[in-house]
Amino acid sequence: MKSVAVIGASLAGLYAARALRAQGFDGRLVIVGEEHHRPYDRPPLSKAFLTGATADQGQLALADAEEIAELDAEWLLGTRATGLDTQERAVLLDGGRSLTTDGVVIATGATPRRLPGPAPAGTHTLRTLEDAQALRAELTRGPVRVVVIGGGFIGAEVASSCAALGHDVTVVEAAARPLVPQLGDTMAGICAALHADHGVTLLTGTGVARLHDGGAGHRVTAVELADGRLLPADVVVIGIGVRPHTAWLEGSGLPLDDGVCCDAGGVTPQPHIVAVGDVARADGTRAEHWTSATEQAAVAVRNLLAGRTVATHRSLPYFWSDQYGVRIQFAGRRLPTDIPRIVEGSPDDRSFLACYERDGRTTAVLALNRPRPFMRLRRELARAAQPVTT
């Protein structure tokens, strides 16, 4: 293999490029990115960057100038992939260009889901640096009424940042309680209480019917809920999840189903094409977490260079979220029937460690502001997970 193209210049794409060089690939390496920026860290966008604590976008960079030089890659930034010809091994690019390559790493990530219908001015999603800059500009003009649609991690983090900036914030969640699929009803309820602790209104069990504006071309004025209530709004943030960015792969022959379908090693039915990060549906599962994106890359690249699956990825699921000054950390594989047990601290103090148990053994661990004991238990769970098998 003399040339490899990495399609996607974000976290997973960068880690794939790093892995290629670390594993001895010394051929032509091309990194194609739709954004005009080199890889940057997305988690701070909803937190420190939004509040202004991290004001310099340079602080978000995932690689410094020295590493960029060492990667010895061709960067095609501000370039959108429009198709993939698997027979000719060519990536089609906007403007009618094409890129012929021996191997392809698909790392195009995901894009935010949006509400149906037009989006008035003042309506935002948060995924890219430009998204965060536009939202931050709105929030620094003075006190505004913010409605966040979606009470998942991104929605909760944005609500937390908006509250910290002194805005009036309401979170709308269609489910009876946010984060139940991830944490279970009891623990999700404790995390949901963080909103009320900081003066944020949480409305659950209702969806959004439509957004109101003052007429064509005017700003958003209100959010109409499915139950008929009307919430005045100056700024609306939509955080209802993401969908994998696979539209450019339609017609390529690759199997697409909520992501690029691949095996546990990231390998597609075309062995010279692998998928990593949010866009990869590996062995029937698609993970949207920072840690998964970084860990998948080394395994997928190893298989790409081998021309077949010689390694699989099965690390312990792990994610974290910072909300209202509380660090929420979760690791493990819990079932809905697993029972959470507080082993340290107290939910009343918003500082505790909980273990999920099944048949007398721990399957997952959740912590609020208990990083050290959490990491110890996470390591114990990880030993049994066998991150990479060959």
C-alpha positions as YAML, in Angstrom:
chain: A
units: angstrom
residues:
- id: 1
  name: MET
  ca: [0.00, 0.00, 0.00]
- id: 2
  name: LYS
  ca: [1.66, 3.17, -1.23]
- id: 3
  name: SER
  ca: [-1.04, 5.74, -0.53]
- id: 4
  name: VAL
  ca: [-3.80, 6.19, 2.04]
- id: 5
  name: ALA
  ca: [-6.50, 8.86, 2.17]
- id: 6
  name: VAL
  ca: [-8.09, 9.76, 5.48]
- id: 7
  name: ILE
  ca: [-11.50, 11.33, 4.84]
- id: 8
  name: GLY
  ca: [-12.30, 13.47, 7.85]
- id: 9
  name: ALA
  ca: [-9.89, 15.81, 9.59]
- id: 10
  name: SER
  ca: [-11.23, 15.67, 13.11]
- id: 11
  name: LEU
  ca: [-10.38, 13.54, 16.15]
- id: 12
  name: ALA
  ca: [-10.76, 10.08, 14.60]
- id: 13
  name: GLY
  ca: [-9.06, 11.15, 11.39]
- id: 14
  name: LEU
  ca: [-6.07, 12.58, 13.23]
- id: 15
  name: TYR
  ca: [-5.69, 9.46, 15.36]
- id: 16
  name: ALA
  ca: [-5.86, 7.32, 12.24]
- id: 17
  name: ALA
  ca: [-3.11, 9.40, 10.63]
- id: 18
  name: ARG
  ca: [-1.00, 9.10, 13.77]
- id: 19
  name: ALA
  ca: [-1.52, 5.34, 13.81]
- id: 20
  name: LEU
  ca: [-0.53, 4.98, 10.17]
- id: 21
  name: ARG
  ca: [2.83, 6.63, 10.78]
- id: 22
  name: ALA
  ca: [3.35, 4.88, 14.13]
- id: 23
  name: GLN
  ca: [2.72, 1.50, 12.50]
- id: 24
  name: GLY
  ca: [5.32, 2.11, 9.81]
- id: 25
  name: PHE
  ca: [3.34, 3.43, 6.87]
- id: 26
  name: ASP
  ca: [5.72, 5.76, 5.03]
- id: 27
  name: GLY
  ca: [3.77, 6.28, 1.81]
- id: 28
  name: ARG
  ca: [1.62, 9.16, 0.61]
- id: 29
  name: LEU
  ca: [-0.85, 10.28, 3.28]
- id: 30
  name: VAL
  ca: [-3.68, 12.63, 2.31]
- id: 31
  name: ILE
  ca: [-6.10, 14.04, 4.89]
- id: 32
  name: VAL
  ca: [-9.32, 15.51, 3.52]
- id: 33
  name: GLY
  ca: [-11.38, 17.78, 5.78]
- id: 34
  name: GLU
  ca: [-14.60, 19.64, 5.05]
- id: 35
  name: GLU
  ca: [-13.80, 22.30, 7.64]
- id: 36
  name: HIS
  ca: [-11.03, 24.81, 7.06]
- id: 37
  name: HIS
  ca: [-9.36, 23.96, 10.39]
- id: 38
  name: ARG
  ca: [-6.84, 21.33, 11.30]
- id: 39
  name: PRO
  ca: [-8.09, 18.86, 13.95]
- id: 40
  name: TYR
  ca: [-9.40, 20.47, 17.10]
- id: 41
  name: ASP
  ca: [-11.04, 19.26, 20.29]
- id: 42
  name: ARG
  ca: [-14.85, 19.40, 20.21]
- id: 43
  name: PRO
  ca: [-15.82, 18.72, 23.87]
- id: 44
  name: PRO
  ca: [-14.80, 22.22, 25.07]
- id: 45
  name: LEU
  ca: [-17.09, 23.84, 22.47]
- id: 46
  name: SER
  ca: [-20.14, 23.37, 24.68]
- id: 47
  name: LYS
  ca: [-18.29, 24.25, 27.86]
- id: 48
  name: ALA
  ca: [-15.15, 26.37, 28.30]
- id: 49
  name: PHE
  ca: [-15.13, 27.78, 24.77]
- id: 50
  name: LEU
  ca: [-18.80, 28.74, 24.91]
- id: 51
  name: THR
  ca: [-18.39, 30.57, 28.20]
- id: 52
  name: GLY
  ca: [-15.22, 32.30, 27.08]
- id: 53
  name: ALA
  ca: [-12.96, 30.54, 29.60]
- id: 54
  name: THR
  ca: [-11.10, 29.15, 26.59]
- id: 55
  name: ALA
  ca: [-11.20, 32.15, 24.28]
- id: 56
  name: ASP
  ca: [-8.29, 31.27, 21.98]
- id: 57
  name: GLN
  ca: [-9.20, 28.67, 19.37]
- id: 58
  name: GLY
  ca: [-5.53, 27.71, 19.30]
- id: 59
  name: GLN
  ca: [-6.06, 26.11, 22.70]
- id: 60
  name: LEU
  ca: [-8.40, 23.63, 21.03]
- id: 61
  name: ALA
  ca: [-5.78, 22.29, 18.61]
- id: 62
  name: LEU
  ca: [-5.19, 18.54, 18.86]
- id: 63
  name: ALA
  ca: [-1.79, 18.67, 17.18]
- id: 64
  name: ASP
  ca: [0.94, 21.28, 17.30]
- id: 65
  name: ALA
  ca: [3.01, 22.48, 14.37]
- id: 66
  name: GLU
  ca: [5.80, 20.01, 15.12]
- id: 67
  name: GLU
  ca: [3.50, 17.01, 14.98]
- id: 68
  name: ILE
  ca: [1.80, 18.30, 11.83]
- id: 69
  name: ALA
  ca: [5.20, 18.42, 10.18]
- id: 70
  name: GLU
  ca: [6.12, 14.94, 11.41]
- id: 71
  name: LEU
  ca: [2.95, 13.44, 9.97]
- id: 72
  name: ASP
  ca: [4.19, 14.50, 6.55]
- id: 73
  name: ALA
  ca: [0.64, 14.55, 5.20]
- id: 74
  name: GLU
  ca: [-1.06, 16.47, 2.42]
- id: 75
  name: TRP
  ca: [-3.94, 18.41, 3.96]
- id: 76
  name: LEU
  ca: [-6.92, 19.13, 1.75]
- id: 77
  name: LEU
  ca: [-8.91, 21.36, 4.09]
- id: 78
  name: GLY
  ca: [-12.11, 23.12, 3.13]
- id: 79
  name: THR
  ca: [-12.66, 20.18, 0.79]
- id: 80
  name: ARG
  ca: [-15.78, 18.03, 0.76]
- id: 81
  name: ALA
  ca: [-15.84, 14.38, -0.27]
- id: 82
  name: THR
  ca: [-18.79, 13.81, -2.60]
- id: 83
  name: GLY
  ca: [-18.44, 10.14, -3.52]
- id: 84
  name: LEU
  ca: [-16.36, 6.99, -3.41]
- id: 85
  name: ASP
  ca: [-15.58, 4.76, -6.39]
- id: 86
  name: THR
  ca: [-14.54, 1.51, -4.76]
- id: 87
  name: GLN
  ca: [-13.62, -0.18, -8.04]
- id: 88
  name: GLU
  ca: [-11.27, 2.57, -9.17]
- id: 89
  name: ARG
  ca: [-10.19, 3.28, -5.59]
- id: 90
  name: ALA
  ca: [-10.98, 6.94, -6.07]
- id: 91
  name: VAL
  ca: [-12.44, 9.48, -3.65]
- id: 92
  name: LEU
  ca: [-14.55, 12.07, -5.47]
- id: 93
  name: LEU
  ca: [-14.15, 15.62, -4.22]
- id: 94
  name: ASP
  ca: [-16.13, 18.81, -4.70]
- id: 95
  name: GLY
  ca: [-15.32, 20.85, -7.75]
- id: 96
  name: GLY
  ca: [-15.10, 17.71, -9.89]
- id: 97
  name: ARG
  ca: [-11.75, 16.63, -8.50]
- id: 98
  name: SER
  ca: [-10.82, 13.07, -7.53]
- id: 99
  name: LEU
  ca: [-8.19, 11.42, -5.39]
- id: 100
  name: THR
  ca: [-6.87, 7.97, -6.30]
- id: 101
  name: THR
  ca: [-5.55, 6.00, -3.34]
- id: 102
  name: ASP
  ca: [-4.73, 2.44, -2.31]
- id: 103
  name: GLY
  ca: [-6.48, 2.65, 1.06]
- id: 104
  name: VAL
  ca: [-9.23, 4.75, 2.58]
- id: 105
  name: VAL
  ca: [-10.01, 5.59, 6.20]
- id: 106
  name: ILE
  ca: [-13.56, 6.91, 6.54]
- id: 107
  name: ALA
  ca: [-13.68, 9.31, 9.48]
- id: 108
  name: THR
  ca: [-16.35, 11.79, 8.42]
- id: 109
  name: GLY
  ca: [-18.06, 11.84, 11.80]
- id: 110
  name: ALA
  ca: [-21.64, 12.96, 12.26]
- id: 111
  name: THR
  ca: [-23.85, 15.98, 11.73]
- id: 112
  name: PRO
  ca: [-26.49, 17.40, 14.10]
- id: 113
  name: ARG
  ca: [-30.10, 16.43, 13.65]
- id: 114
  name: ARG
  ca: [-32.39, 19.37, 13.02]
- id: 115
  name: LEU
  ca: [-36.05, 20.12, 13.49]
- id: 116
  name: PRO
  ca: [-38.24, 19.89, 10.39]
- id: 117
  name: GLY
  ca: [-39.09, 23.15, 8.69]
- id: 118
  name: PRO
  ca: [-37.18, 26.43, 8.42]
- id: 119
  name: ALA
  ca: [-34.80, 27.56, 11.16]
- id: 120
  name: PRO
  ca: [-35.24, 31.27, 12.01]
- id: 121
  name: ALA
  ca: [-32.27, 33.44, 12.88]
- id: 122
  name: GLY
  ca: [-31.21, 32.80, 16.45]
- id: 123
  name: THR
  ca: [-31.55, 29.02, 16.04]
- id: 124
  name: HIS
  ca: [-28.35, 27.05, 16.55]
- id: 125
  name: THR
  ca: [-26.86, 23.58, 16.57]
- id: 126
  name: LEU
  ca: [-23.46, 22.92, 18.12]
- id: 127
  name: ARG
  ca: [-20.98, 20.66, 16.40]
- id: 128
  name: THR
  ca: [-18.26, 22.77, 14.76]
- id: 129
  name: LEU
  ca: [-16.04, 25.64, 15.79]
- id: 130
  name: GLU
  ca: [-18.10, 27.98, 13.62]
- id: 131
  name: ASP
  ca: [-21.26, 26.79, 15.39]
- id: 132
  name: ALA
  ca: [-19.71, 27.58, 18.77]
- id: 133
  name: GLN
  ca: [-18.44, 30.98, 17.64]
- id: 134
  name: ALA
  ca: [-21.86, 31.96, 16.31]
- id: 135
  name: LEU
  ca: [-23.62, 30.85, 19.50]
- id: 136
  name: ARG
  ca: [-21.05, 32.53, 21.74]
- id: 137
  name: ALA
  ca: [-21.54, 35.79, 19.87]
- id: 138
  name: GLU
  ca: [-25.28, 35.61, 20.61]
- id: 139
  name: LEU
  ca: [-24.71, 34.88, 24.29]
- id: 140
  name: THR
  ca: [-22.29, 37.74, 24.89]
- id: 141
  name: ARG
  ca: [-24.66, 40.50, 23.75]
- id: 142
  name: GLY
  ca: [-26.49, 40.61, 27.06]
- id: 143
  name: PRO
  ca: [-29.10, 38.56, 28.96]
- id: 144
  name: VAL
  ca: [-31.31, 36.51, 26.66]
- id: 145
  name: ARG
  ca: [-33.98, 33.84, 27.01]
- id: 146
  name: VAL
  ca: [-32.48, 30.54, 25.87]
- id: 147
  name: VAL
  ca: [-34.46, 27.42, 25.06]
- id: 148
  name: VAL
  ca: [-32.39, 24.25, 24.67]
- id: 149
  name: ILE
  ca: [-34.21, 21.48, 22.82]
- id: 150
  name: GLY
  ca: [-32.85, 18.14, 23.98]
- id: 151
  name: GLY
  ca: [-31.70, 17.20, 27.45]
- id: 152
  name: GLY
  ca: [-28.87, 14.84, 26.53]
- id: 153
  name: PHE
  ca: [-25.23, 15.55, 27.28]
- id: 154
  name: ILE
  ca: [-24.76, 18.30, 24.68]
- id: 155
  name: GLY
  ca: [-28.03, 19.97, 25.63]
- id: 156
  name: ALA
  ca: [-27.23, 19.81, 29.33]
- id: 157
  name: GLU
  ca: [-23.71, 21.17, 28.81]
- id: 158
  name: VAL
  ca: [-25.01, 24.07, 26.71]
- id: 159
  name: ALA
  ca: [-27.67, 24.80, 29.32]
- id: 160
  name: SER
  ca: [-25.01, 24.79, 32.02]
- id: 161
  name: SER
  ca: [-22.83, 27.22, 30.05]
- id: 162
  name: CYS
  ca: [-25.76, 29.53, 29.32]
- id: 163
  name: ALA
  ca: [-26.75, 29.55, 32.99]
- id: 164
  name: ALA
  ca: [-23.17, 30.34, 34.00]
- id: 165
  name: LEU
  ca: [-23.32, 33.36, 31.68]
- id: 166
  name: GLY
  ca: [-26.43, 34.60, 33.49]
- id: 167
  name: HIS
  ca: [-29.10, 33.78, 30.92]
- id: 168
  name: ASP
  ca: [-32.63, 32.55, 31.55]
- id: 169
  name: VAL
  ca: [-32.55, 28.91, 30.41]
- id: 170
  name: THR
  ca: [-35.21, 26.30, 29.74]
- id: 171
  name: VAL
  ca: [-34.44, 22.75, 28.62]
- id: 172
  name: VAL
  ca: [-37.10, 20.79, 26.71]
- id: 173
  name: GLU
  ca: [-36.80, 17.01, 26.68]
- id: 174
  name: ALA
  ca: [-39.26, 14.73, 24.86]
- id: 175
  name: ALA
  ca: [-38.61, 11.77, 27.16]
- id: 176
  name: ALA
  ca: [-40.00, 11.55, 30.67]
- id: 177
  name: ARG
  ca: [-36.47, 12.07, 31.97]
- id: 178
  name: PRO
  ca: [-33.18, 12.76, 30.14]
- id: 179
  name: LEU
  ca: [-30.29, 10.28, 30.05]
- id: 180
  name: VAL
  ca: [-32.33, 7.26, 31.14]
- id: 181
  name: PRO
  ca: [-30.96, 5.03, 28.31]
- id: 182
  name: GLN
  ca: [-27.41, 5.83, 29.40]
- id: 183
  name: LEU
  ca: [-27.75, 5.89, 33.20]
- id: 184
  name: GLY
  ca: [-31.02, 4.24, 34.18]
- id: 185
  name: ASP
  ca: [-33.98, 5.97, 35.79]
- id: 186
  name: THR
  ca: [-32.62, 6.52, 39.30]
- id: 187
  name: MET
  ca: [-29.21, 7.89, 38.36]
- id: 188
  name: ALA
  ca: [-30.67, 9.92, 35.48]
- id: 189
  name: GLY
  ca: [-33.01, 11.56, 37.96]
- id: 190
  name: ILE
  ca: [-30.11, 12.64, 40.13]
- id: 191
  name: CYS
  ca: [-28.31, 14.16, 37.15]
- id: 192
  name: ALA
  ca: [-31.51, 15.87, 35.96]
- id: 193
  name: ALA
  ca: [-31.76, 17.59, 39.34]
- id: 194
  name: LEU
  ca: [-28.59, 19.54, 38.51]
- id: 195
  name: HIS
  ca: [-30.70, 21.80, 36.27]
- id: 196
  name: ALA
  ca: [-32.99, 22.89, 39.10]
- id: 197
  name: ASP
  ca: [-30.01, 23.29, 41.42]
- id: 198
  name: HIS
  ca: [-28.82, 26.11, 39.15]
- id: 199
  name: GLY
  ca: [-32.09, 27.79, 38.28]
- id: 200
  name: VAL
  ca: [-32.61, 26.10, 34.92]
- id: 201
  name: THR
  ca: [-36.14, 24.97, 34.06]
- id: 202
  name: LEU
  ca: [-36.40, 21.38, 32.78]
- id: 203
  name: LEU
  ca: [-39.59, 20.49, 30.91]
- id: 204
  name: THR
  ca: [-39.96, 16.79, 30.11]
- id: 205
  name: GLY
  ca: [-42.44, 14.53, 28.36]
- id: 206
  name: THR
  ca: [-43.19, 16.88, 25.49]
- id: 207
  name: GLY
  ca: [-41.75, 17.51, 22.06]
- id: 208
  name: VAL
  ca: [-41.55, 20.67, 19.98]
- id: 209
  name: ALA
  ca: [-44.28, 21.50, 17.49]
- id: 210
  name: ARG
  ca: [-42.59, 24.44, 15.77]
- id: 211
  name: LEU
  ca: [-40.52, 27.58, 16.15]
- id: 212
  name: HIS
  ca: [-42.13, 31.00, 15.94]
- id: 213
  name: ASP
  ca: [-40.55, 34.08, 14.43]
- id: 214
  name: GLY
  ca: [-41.62, 37.65, 13.76]
- id: 215
  name: GLY
  ca: [-42.14, 37.00, 10.06]
- id: 216
  name: ALA
  ca: [-40.06, 36.02, 7.06]
- id: 217
  name: GLY
  ca: [-36.40, 36.63, 7.74]
- id: 218
  name: HIS
  ca: [-36.97, 37.59, 11.38]
- id: 219
  name: ARG
  ca: [-35.48, 36.10, 14.52]
- id: 220
  name: VAL
  ca: [-36.96, 33.33, 16.58]
- id: 221
  name: THR
  ca: [-39.43, 34.60, 19.19]
- id: 222
  name: ALA
  ca: [-40.84, 31.46, 20.79]
- id: 223
  name: VAL
  ca: [-40.86, 27.68, 20.89]
- id: 224
  name: GLU
  ca: [-44.27, 26.03, 20.64]
- id: 225
  name: LEU
  ca: [-44.41, 22.69, 22.43]
- id: 226
  name: ALA
  ca: [-46.41, 19.69, 21.30]
- id: 227
  name: ASP
  ca: [-48.78, 20.18, 24.24]
- id: 228
  name: GLY
  ca: [-49.55, 23.74, 23.14]
- id: 229
  name: ARG
  ca: [-47.38, 25.66, 25.58]
- id: 230
  name: LEU
  ca: [-45.44, 28.61, 24.19]
- id: 231
  name: LEU
  ca: [-41.96, 29.37, 25.49]
- id: 232
  name: PRO
  ca: [-40.61, 32.87, 24.73]
- id: 233
  name: ALA
  ca: [-37.11, 32.57, 23.27]
- id: 234
  name: ASP
  ca: [-34.40, 34.87, 21.97]
- id: 235
  name: VAL
  ca: [-31.98, 32.02, 21.28]
- id: 236
  name: VAL
  ca: [-32.77, 28.37, 20.56]
- id: 237
  name: VAL
  ca: [-30.18, 25.58, 20.68]
- id: 238
  name: ILE
  ca: [-31.12, 22.24, 19.13]
- id: 239
  name: GLY
  ca: [-29.39, 19.29, 20.74]
- id: 240
  name: ILE
  ca: [-31.45, 16.29, 19.64]
- id: 241
  name: GLY
  ca: [-28.59, 14.04, 18.62]
- id: 242
  name: VAL
  ca: [-26.57, 13.46, 15.48]
- id: 243
  name: ARG
  ca: [-26.67, 11.30, 12.41]
- id: 244
  name: PRO
  ca: [-23.57, 9.75, 10.82]
- id: 245
  name: HIS
  ca: [-22.25, 11.65, 7.82]
- id: 246
  name: THR
  ca: [-22.66, 8.99, 5.14]
- id: 247
  name: ALA
  ca: [-24.64, 10.77, 2.41]
- id: 248
  name: TRP
  ca: [-21.49, 11.07, 0.29]
- id: 249
  name: LEU
  ca: [-21.15, 7.27, 0.31]
- id: 250
  name: GLU
  ca: [-24.54, 6.51, -1.19]
- id: 251
  name: GLY
  ca: [-24.07, 4.55, -4.40]
- id: 252
  name: SER
  ca: [-20.58, 3.42, -3.39]
- id: 253
  name: GLY
  ca: [-21.67, -0.13, -2.67]
- id: 254
  name: LEU
  ca: [-20.58, 0.07, 0.97]
- id: 255
  name: PRO
  ca: [-23.26, -1.12, 3.41]
- id: 256
  name: LEU
  ca: [-24.82, 1.87, 5.19]
- id: 257
  name: ASP
  ca: [-27.17, 1.55, 8.13]
- id: 258
  name: ASP
  ca: [-26.91, 4.28, 10.77]
- id: 259
  name: GLY
  ca: [-23.27, 4.54, 9.82]
- id: 260
  name: VAL
  ca: [-20.75, 2.63, 7.73]
- id: 261
  name: CYS
  ca: [-21.21, -1.04, 8.53]
- id: 262
  name: CYS
  ca: [-17.93, -2.71, 9.41]
- id: 263
  name: ASP
  ca: [-16.67, -5.54, 11.57]
- id: 264
  name: ALA
  ca: [-15.26, -5.23, 15.08]
- id: 265
  name: GLY
  ca: [-11.94, -4.21, 13.57]
- id: 266
  name: GLY
  ca: [-13.41, -1.35, 11.54]
- id: 267
  name: VAL
  ca: [-13.03, -3.23, 8.25]
- id: 268
  name: THR
  ca: [-15.75, -2.91, 5.61]
- id: 269
  name: PRO
  ca: [-16.54, -5.60, 3.00]
- id: 270
  name: GLN
  ca: [-13.84, -3.84, 0.94]
- id: 271
  name: PRO
  ca: [-10.65, -4.63, 2.96]
- id: 272
  name: HIS
  ca: [-8.88, -1.51, 1.66]
- id: 273
  name: ILE
  ca: [-11.58, 0.65, 3.28]
- id: 274
  name: VAL
  ca: [-11.99, 1.03, 7.04]
- id: 275
  name: ALA
  ca: [-14.22, 3.26, 9.15]
- id: 276
  name: VAL
  ca: [-13.53, 4.90, 12.52]
- id: 277
  name: GLY
  ca: [-15.21, 7.28, 14.94]
- id: 278
  name: ASP
  ca: [-18.81, 8.47, 14.98]
- id: 279
  name: VAL
  ca: [-19.44, 7.33, 11.40]
- id: 280
  name: ALA
  ca: [-18.45, 3.70, 12.03]
- id: 281
  name: ARG
  ca: [-21.08, 1.11, 12.92]
- id: 282
  name: ALA
  ca: [-18.73, -1.57, 14.10]
- id: 283
  name: ASP
  ca: [-20.16, -5.03, 14.67]
- id: 284
  name: GLY
  ca: [-23.67, -3.56, 14.88]
- id: 285
  name: THR
  ca: [-22.82, -0.78, 17.33]
- id: 286
  name: ARG
  ca: [-22.05, 2.89, 16.73]
- id: 287
  name: ALA
  ca: [-20.32, 4.83, 19.52]
- id: 288
  name: GLU
  ca: [-20.31, 8.61, 19.66]
- id: 289
  name: HIS
  ca: [-17.73, 9.13, 22.38]
- id: 290
  name: TRP
  ca: [-14.28, 10.72, 22.35]
- id: 291
  name: THR
  ca: [-12.50, 7.69, 23.77]
- id: 292
  name: SER
  ca: [-14.01, 5.28, 21.26]
- id: 293
  name: ALA
  ca: [-12.89, 7.42, 18.34]
- id: 294
  name: THR
  ca: [-9.30, 7.47, 19.56]
- id: 295
  name: GLU
  ca: [-9.09, 3.76, 20.37]
- id: 296
  name: GLN
  ca: [-10.72, 2.48, 17.19]
- id: 297
  name: ALA
  ca: [-8.19, 4.20, 14.96]
- id: 298
  name: ALA
  ca: [-5.10, 2.13, 15.82]
- id: 299
  name: VAL
  ca: [-6.96, -1.17, 15.36]
- id: 300
  name: ALA
  ca: [-8.61, -0.17, 12.08]
- id: 301
  name: VAL
  ca: [-5.30, 1.07, 10.66]
- id: 302
  name: ARG
  ca: [-3.55, -2.15, 11.64]
- id: 303
  name: ASN
  ca: [-6.18, -4.08, 9.71]
- id: 304
  name: LEU
  ca: [-5.99, -1.72, 6.75]
- id: 305
  name: LEU
  ca: [-2.25, -2.20, 6.42]
- id: 306
  name: ALA
  ca: [-2.62, -5.97, 6.84]
- id: 307
  name: GLY
  ca: [-5.30, -6.14, 4.16]
- id: 308
  name: ARG
  ca: [-7.61, -8.14, 6.43]
- id: 309
  name: THR
  ca: [-8.95, -8.20, 9.97]
- id: 310
  name: VAL
  ca: [-6.14, -9.24, 12.27]
- id: 311
  name: ALA
  ca: [-7.30, -7.31, 15.35]
- id: 312
  name: THR
  ca: [-10.62, -6.27, 16.85]
- id: 313
  name: HIS
  ca: [-11.59, -3.40, 19.10]
- id: 314
  name: ARG
  ca: [-13.55, -4.04, 22.26]
- id: 315
  name: SER
  ca: [-12.65, -1.50, 24.88]
- id: 316
  name: LEU
  ca: [-14.82, -0.61, 27.85]
- id: 317
  name: PRO
  ca: [-17.34, 2.10, 26.91]
- id: 318
  name: TYR
  ca: [-16.50, 5.34, 28.71]
- id: 319
  name: PHE
  ca: [-17.86, 8.87, 28.55]
- id: 320
  name: TRP
  ca: [-17.88, 12.01, 30.63]
- id: 321
  name: SER
  ca: [-19.77, 15.28, 30.81]
- id: 322
  name: ASP
  ca: [-19.19, 18.55, 32.68]
- id: 323
  name: GLN
  ca: [-22.39, 20.23, 33.87]
- id: 324
  name: TYR
  ca: [-22.85, 23.00, 36.43]
- id: 325
  name: GLY
  ca: [-19.41, 22.43, 37.91]
- id: 326
  name: VAL
  ca: [-20.00, 18.68, 38.24]
- id: 327
  name: ARG
  ca: [-17.90, 16.10, 36.39]
- id: 328
  name: ILE
  ca: [-20.12, 13.14, 35.42]
- id: 329
  name: GLN
  ca: [-18.20, 9.99, 34.45]
- id: 330
  name: PHE
  ca: [-19.56, 6.63, 33.34]
- id: 331
  name: ALA
  ca: [-17.85, 3.42, 32.27]
- id: 332
  name: GLY
  ca: [-19.10, -0.07, 31.56]
- id: 333
  name: ARG
  ca: [-21.91, -1.98, 29.91]
- id: 334
  name: ARG
  ca: [-25.09, -1.79, 31.93]
- id: 335
  name: LEU
  ca: [-28.40, -3.49, 31.20]
- id: 336
  name: PRO
  ca: [-31.73, -1.89, 32.14]
- id: 337
  name: THR
  ca: [-32.12, -4.53, 34.86]
- id: 338
  name: ASP
  ca: [-28.75, -3.76, 36.51]
- id: 339
  name: ILE
  ca: [-29.17, -2.24, 39.96]
- id: 340
  name: PRO
  ca: [-27.16, 0.89, 40.91]
- id: 341
  name: ARG
  ca: [-25.71, 1.03, 44.42]
- id: 342
  name: ILE
  ca: [-24.07, 4.07, 46.03]
- id: 343
  name: VAL
  ca: [-20.70, 2.96, 47.41]
- id: 344
  name: GLU
  ca: [-19.22, 6.33, 48.29]
- id: 345
  name: GLY
  ca: [-20.51, 9.85, 48.91]
- id: 346
  name: SER
  ca: [-24.08, 11.09, 48.67]
- id: 347
  name: PRO
  ca: [-26.40, 12.15, 45.84]
- id: 348
  name: ASP
  ca: [-27.59, 14.99, 48.08]
- id: 349
  name: ASP
  ca: [-24.09, 16.48, 47.84]
- id: 350
  name: ARG
  ca: [-23.93, 15.83, 44.07]
- id: 351
  name: SER
  ca: [-20.73, 13.93, 44.80]
- id: 352
  name: PHE
  ca: [-20.85, 10.15, 44.85]
- id: 353
  name: LEU
  ca: [-19.69, 6.88, 43.32]
- id: 354
  name: ALA
  ca: [-22.22, 4.27, 42.21]
- id: 355
  name: CYS
  ca: [-21.75, 0.73, 40.94]
- id: 356
  name: TYR
  ca: [-24.25, -1.04, 38.71]
- id: 357
  name: GLU
  ca: [-24.57, -4.66, 39.73]
- id: 358
  name: ARG
  ca: [-25.84, -7.85, 38.10]
- id: 359
  name: ASP
  ca: [-25.72, -11.28, 39.71]
- id: 360
  name: GLY
  ca: [-23.31, -10.04, 42.35]
- id: 361
  name: ARG
  ca: [-20.79, -8.47, 40.00]
- id: 362
  name: THR
  ca: [-20.14, -4.89, 38.92]
- id: 363
  name: THR
  ca: [-21.03, -4.15, 35.30]
- id: 364
  name: ALA
  ca: [-20.63, -0.36, 35.21]
- id: 365
  name: VAL
  ca: [-19.67, 2.58, 37.36]
- id: 366
  name: LEU
  ca: [-20.96, 6.15, 37.58]
- id: 367
  name: ALA
  ca: [-19.36, 9.04, 39.41]
- id: 368
  name: LEU
  ca: [-20.25, 12.64, 40.12]
- id: 369
  name: ASN
  ca: [-17.18, 14.59, 41.23]
- id: 370
  name: ARG
  ca: [-15.34, 11.46, 42.36]
- id: 371
  name: PRO
  ca: [-12.63, 11.15, 39.68]
- id: 372
  name: ARG
  ca: [-9.99, 9.16, 41.58]
- id: 373
  name: PRO
  ca: [-12.12, 6.27, 42.84]
- id: 374
  name: PHE
  ca: [-13.94, 6.25, 39.51]
- id: 375
  name: MET
  ca: [-10.70, 5.77, 37.58]
- id: 376
  name: ARG
  ca: [-9.70, 2.93, 39.90]
- id: 377
  name: LEU
  ca: [-12.96, 1.07, 39.28]
- id: 378
  name: ARG
  ca: [-12.84, 1.88, 35.58]
- id: 379
  name: ARG
  ca: [-9.41, 0.23, 35.35]
- id: 380
  name: GLU
  ca: [-10.73, -2.85, 37.15]
- id: 381
  name: LEU
  ca: [-13.64, -3.13, 34.72]
- id: 382
  name: ALA
  ca: [-11.34, -2.54, 31.74]
- id: 383
  name: ARG
  ca: [-9.09, -5.47, 32.68]
- id: 384
  name: ALA
  ca: [-12.01, -7.81, 32.05]
- id: 385
  name: ALA
  ca: [-13.00, -6.06, 28.80]
- id: 386
  name: GLN
  ca: [-9.90, -7.16, 26.83]
- id: 387
  name: PRO
  ca: [-9.60, -3.97, 24.71]
- id: 388
  name: VAL
  ca: [-7.85, -5.60, 21.75]
- id: 389
  name: THR
  ca: [-7.93, -9.28, 20.80]
- id: 390
  name: THR
  ca: [-5.96, -10.83, 17.97]
...
